[in-house]
């Protein structure tokens, strides 16, 4: 009889689990369908993540108040005098031992109000699910899809915002929140312990920015590439910094009975832990990426089986996160730099089919995981039973987040502009300040531990901060761009009225804005080899001449870069494909540096090219009359054909609205006559 009862309970539990997963599948399905509708209507006031949160909120309301699945358990409260709460408890019931696990701390007022809704219990996931399953593809995709050209061009500024700015923001928020906690204790609004280390921990987790909404709109509107790189690079790296910083704060343990007092040695120890964990995670991620590149480099026959190649790439990438966590490092940092390393080296060794598959696979996993997390955020606002909402703490948190973000952006931008040729303008700074959204990483760090009163209050407040920033700041991105007069290539392209050649015109505008780097003020900004940072020039030459030939099938053969005495070693380390592809393969990082003769613009009969210093040279038009580039540009903006030549690829666009598009044959005939003349 006991076995039958156990089997029935197992079957009911299985059905309940299936129903819970079905709820999230339906949430994602509904989100995807609504996203398509928004994209079709070009509705940018609400991003897909904010939409997923709204749907999660609606489902949470239904589960909380409309559906009640009673639990078959009886709550029995027994007193037991122990010094610490055990993680696992064995209970002897009539000679049979049962194992119980720790769910969290319950206040004395809620002992008689234990959650008896089985549905709400089931939809509450283990926090480790977020860290070990949902976060890795999101972080890896951020590194794997990184636009290296603009990222490395702004690397110094990105590192300053991510490291110095995150630490400054953490302490500003922590100090401000500690003042709020002291006020709450004075007026008797504090229902449990809340120490200064807790305030610093809260500052660390809410300093992790996730401007996914803003970046998606930036990408769609093709906003200035440097602004995109600054925001994206900061958000990617400061997530990693926030994770390591929060773990270092948790590791802060002064000697003595009071573990929350300030002690210089304990502070230095925590700082050492921060440096050790971050550097170890960084080294592990890069090493795993290099190993993956070597495997794909040496096992060239694996390219004949794209499915196996993609599967190996996927498993090696995911194992980086788990290996770092198992070694005591931070998987977020490791998998981020693993993705960047694999995009730089391993990607070049993959077959074309595997290159497409890996891009699409991690893009899909990132999309599903991100929307799942934001849906779950909305759900937990009603399904999480131990919420602690304190008005003073919530208002203080919003003010602290604003002050912390301002202390991050404005002082650092002022200092960085002292050494930057391409200054970070004030409207860019205001946009970066506005775009400091909180998202998946902040939520994952706050939900990881909700066992104490302080952590429960942090989690509840963090949810509200994420909701506000995603809905208000994310929804107002387009309006903020217009307010700050930040131009985008998309908006300029939409104003063009080239009937029948809209896509070609947009392609040209994309080239002009990104390749020529036209800024928001309409001024052309060029990054030539002579203007590149000295550190990056050294790294680029070393990587292109030595690392790329060793780890990939691209780049110059080593016998062309190493001394003559190293000829045998060079032939041994260089793959045969490198000799075959020496003239065919183009280094992916060559776009980082603009070289002579890369760009030629032809305005009707006048050809305008550039040199390394960014100066314009013009050809001679038909008839032998010299026309400078400015005059040619002014003339062709008024009428005529606009011809674009990019490394042998020629694009001809009609610039006169009054002239209808010509058929393909007549256009060829006319172009032939012009050439003959």
PDB file of C-alpha atoms in Angstrom, residues 375-483:
ATOM      1  CA  UNK A 375       9.691  36.303 -17.517  1.00  0.00           C
ATOM      2  CA  UNK A 376      10.691  34.661 -14.262  1.00  0.00           C
ATOM      3  CA  UNK A 377      11.416  38.085 -12.759  1.00  0.00           C
ATOM      4  CA  UNK A 378       7.828  39.142 -13.316  1.00  0.00           C
ATOM      5  CA  UNK A 379       6.608  35.820 -11.998  1.00  0.00           C
ATOM      6  CA  UNK A 380       8.602  35.959  -8.759  1.00  0.00           C
ATOM      7  CA  UNK A 381       7.089  39.293  -7.771  1.00  0.00           C
ATOM      8  CA  UNK A 382       3.958  37.307  -6.850  1.00  0.00           C
ATOM      9  CA  UNK A 383       5.215  33.745  -6.385  1.00  0.00           C
ATOM     10  CA  UNK A 384       8.127  34.464  -4.013  1.00  0.00           C
ATOM     11  CA  UNK A 385       6.713  34.124  -0.533  1.00  0.00           C
ATOM     12  CA  UNK A 386       9.324  35.916   1.585  1.00  0.00           C
ATOM     13  CA  UNK A 387       9.278  39.386   0.063  1.00  0.00           C
ATOM     14  CA  UNK A 388      10.328  42.260   2.327  1.00  0.00           C
ATOM     15  CA  UNK A 389       9.266  45.645   0.947  1.00  0.00           C
ATOM     16  CA  UNK A 390      10.442  48.641   2.955  1.00  0.00           C
ATOM     17  CA  UNK A 391       9.550  52.080   1.528  1.00  0.00           C
ATOM     18  CA  UNK A 392      12.591  53.831   2.989  1.00  0.00           C
ATOM     19  CA  UNK A 393      14.969  51.181   1.679  1.00  0.00           C
ATOM     20  CA  UNK A 394      13.320  51.208  -1.767  1.00  0.00           C
ATOM     21  CA  UNK A 395      13.447  55.010  -2.157  1.00  0.00           C
ATOM     22  CA  UNK A 396      17.012  55.028  -0.862  1.00  0.00           C
ATOM     23  CA  UNK A 397      17.970  52.303  -3.343  1.00  0.00           C
ATOM     24  CA  UNK A 398      16.665  54.304  -6.319  1.00  0.00           C
ATOM     25  CA  UNK A 399      18.537  57.409  -5.183  1.00  0.00           C
ATOM     26  CA  UNK A 400      21.694  55.406  -4.496  1.00  0.00           C
ATOM     27  CA  UNK A 401      21.589  53.731  -7.922  1.00  0.00           C
ATOM     28  CA  UNK A 402      21.246  57.157  -9.577  1.00  0.00           C
ATOM     29  CA  UNK A 403      24.143  58.631  -7.572  1.00  0.00           C
ATOM     30  CA  UNK A 404      26.322  55.562  -8.138  1.00  0.00           C
ATOM     31  CA  UNK A 405      25.769  55.682 -11.893  1.00  0.00           C
ATOM     32  CA  UNK A 406      26.489  59.417 -12.007  1.00  0.00           C
ATOM     33  CA  UNK A 407      29.700  58.937  -9.990  1.00  0.00           C
ATOM     34  CA  UNK A 408      30.696  56.250 -12.480  1.00  0.00           C
ATOM     35  CA  UNK A 409      30.058  58.109 -15.745  1.00  0.00           C
ATOM     36  CA  UNK A 410      30.734  61.832 -15.344  1.00  0.00           C
ATOM     37  CA  UNK A 411      34.025  61.989 -13.352  1.00  0.00           C
ATOM     38  CA  UNK A 412      35.565  59.141 -15.332  1.00  0.00           C
ATOM     39  CA  UNK A 413      34.492  60.662 -18.647  1.00  0.00           C
ATOM     40  CA  UNK A 414      36.130  63.950 -17.662  1.00  0.00           C
ATOM     41  CA  UNK A 415      39.385  62.173 -16.818  1.00  0.00           C
ATOM     42  CA  UNK A 416      39.272  59.988 -19.924  1.00  0.00           C
ATOM     43  CA  UNK A 417      38.691  62.977 -22.203  1.00  0.00           C
ATOM     44  CA  UNK A 418      41.996  64.417 -21.030  1.00  0.00           C
ATOM     45  CA  UNK A 419      43.779  61.678 -22.947  1.00  0.00           C
ATOM     46  CA  UNK A 420      41.334  60.786 -25.733  1.00  0.00           C
ATOM     47  CA  UNK A 421      41.603  62.205 -29.242  1.00  0.00           C
ATOM     48  CA  UNK A 422      37.981  61.308 -29.883  1.00  0.00           C
ATOM     49  CA  UNK A 423      36.298  62.921 -26.894  1.00  0.00           C
ATOM     50  CA  UNK A 424      33.277  61.414 -25.161  1.00  0.00           C
ATOM     51  CA  UNK A 425      30.785  64.210 -25.734  1.00  0.00           C
ATOM     52  CA  UNK A 426      28.347  65.389 -23.094  1.00  0.00           C
ATOM     53  CA  UNK A 427      25.348  63.945 -24.926  1.00  0.00           C
ATOM     54  CA  UNK A 428      27.101  60.568 -25.025  1.00  0.00           C
ATOM     55  CA  UNK A 429      27.695  60.828 -21.271  1.00  0.00           C
ATOM     56  CA  UNK A 430      24.033  61.651 -20.620  1.00  0.00           C
ATOM     57  CA  UNK A 431      23.009  58.692 -22.788  1.00  0.00           C
ATOM     58  CA  UNK A 432      25.344  56.343 -20.909  1.00  0.00           C
ATOM     59  CA  UNK A 433      23.969  57.649 -17.632  1.00  0.00           C
ATOM     60  CA  UNK A 434      20.413  57.025 -18.820  1.00  0.00           C
ATOM     61  CA  UNK A 435      21.262  53.580 -20.225  1.00  0.00           C
ATOM     62  CA  UNK A 436      22.454  52.086 -16.928  1.00  0.00           C
ATOM     63  CA  UNK A 437      19.732  49.442 -16.827  1.00  0.00           C
ATOM     64  CA  UNK A 438      19.799  46.515 -14.421  1.00  0.00           C
ATOM     65  CA  UNK A 439      18.903  43.057 -15.640  1.00  0.00           C
ATOM     66  CA  UNK A 440      19.704  39.357 -15.606  1.00  0.00           C
ATOM     67  CA  UNK A 441      22.985  39.479 -13.684  1.00  0.00           C
ATOM     68  CA  UNK A 442      21.598  41.684 -10.917  1.00  0.00           C
ATOM     69  CA  UNK A 443      18.610  39.386 -10.554  1.00  0.00           C
ATOM     70  CA  UNK A 444      20.725  36.219 -10.553  1.00  0.00           C
ATOM     71  CA  UNK A 445      23.068  37.587  -7.867  1.00  0.00           C
ATOM     72  CA  UNK A 446      20.190  38.726  -5.650  1.00  0.00           C
ATOM     73  CA  UNK A 447      18.181  35.496  -5.868  1.00  0.00           C
ATOM     74  CA  UNK A 448      21.160  33.253  -5.191  1.00  0.00           C
ATOM     75  CA  UNK A 449      20.827  33.706  -1.443  1.00  0.00           C
ATOM     76  CA  UNK A 450      17.504  34.749   0.133  1.00  0.00           C
ATOM     77  CA  UNK A 451      17.860  32.932   3.436  1.00  0.00           C
ATOM     78  CA  UNK A 452      18.211  35.982   5.710  1.00  0.00           C
ATOM     79  CA  UNK A 453      16.100  39.063   6.323  1.00  0.00           C
ATOM     80  CA  UNK A 454      18.683  41.366   4.735  1.00  0.00           C
ATOM     81  CA  UNK A 455      18.974  39.268   1.561  1.00  0.00           C
ATOM     82  CA  UNK A 456      15.189  39.047   1.244  1.00  0.00           C
ATOM     83  CA  UNK A 457      14.891  42.837   1.423  1.00  0.00           C
ATOM     84  CA  UNK A 458      17.668  43.184  -1.163  1.00  0.00           C
ATOM     85  CA  UNK A 459      15.947  40.746  -3.508  1.00  0.00           C
ATOM     86  CA  UNK A 460      12.566  42.481  -3.302  1.00  0.00           C
ATOM     87  CA  UNK A 461      14.123  45.912  -3.860  1.00  0.00           C
ATOM     88  CA  UNK A 462      16.277  44.624  -6.725  1.00  0.00           C
ATOM     89  CA  UNK A 463      13.161  43.421  -8.550  1.00  0.00           C
ATOM     90  CA  UNK A 464      11.649  46.906  -8.400  1.00  0.00           C
ATOM     91  CA  UNK A 465      14.897  48.508  -9.591  1.00  0.00           C
ATOM     92  CA  UNK A 466      15.053  46.136 -12.571  1.00  0.00           C
ATOM     93  CA  UNK A 467      11.393  46.745 -13.433  1.00  0.00           C
ATOM     94  CA  UNK A 468      11.805  50.527 -13.354  1.00  0.00           C
ATOM     95  CA  UNK A 469      15.025  50.666 -15.390  1.00  0.00           C
ATOM     96  CA  UNK A 470      13.820  48.224 -18.063  1.00  0.00           C
ATOM     97  CA  UNK A 471      10.402  49.812 -18.520  1.00  0.00           C
ATOM     98  CA  UNK A 472      11.145  53.510 -18.012  1.00  0.00           C
ATOM     99  CA  UNK A 473      14.781  53.868 -19.112  1.00  0.00           C
ATOM    100  CA  UNK A 474      14.590  51.174 -21.767  1.00  0.00           C
ATOM    101  CA  UNK A 475      11.283  52.430 -23.113  1.00  0.00           C
ATOM    102  CA  UNK A 476      12.540  55.996 -23.309  1.00  0.00           C
ATOM    103  CA  UNK A 477      15.697  55.229 -25.287  1.00  0.00           C
ATOM    104  CA  UNK A 478      14.418  56.554 -28.610  1.00  0.00           C
ATOM    105  CA  UNK A 479      13.154  59.738 -26.991  1.00  0.00           C
ATOM    106  CA  UNK A 480      16.460  60.171 -25.166  1.00  0.00           C
ATOM    107  CA  UNK A 481      18.378  59.821 -28.430  1.00  0.00           C
ATOM    108  CA  UNK A 482      16.247  62.534 -29.967  1.00  0.00           C
ATOM    109  CA  UNK A 483      16.557  64.751 -26.896  1.00  0.00           C
TER     110      UNK A 483
END
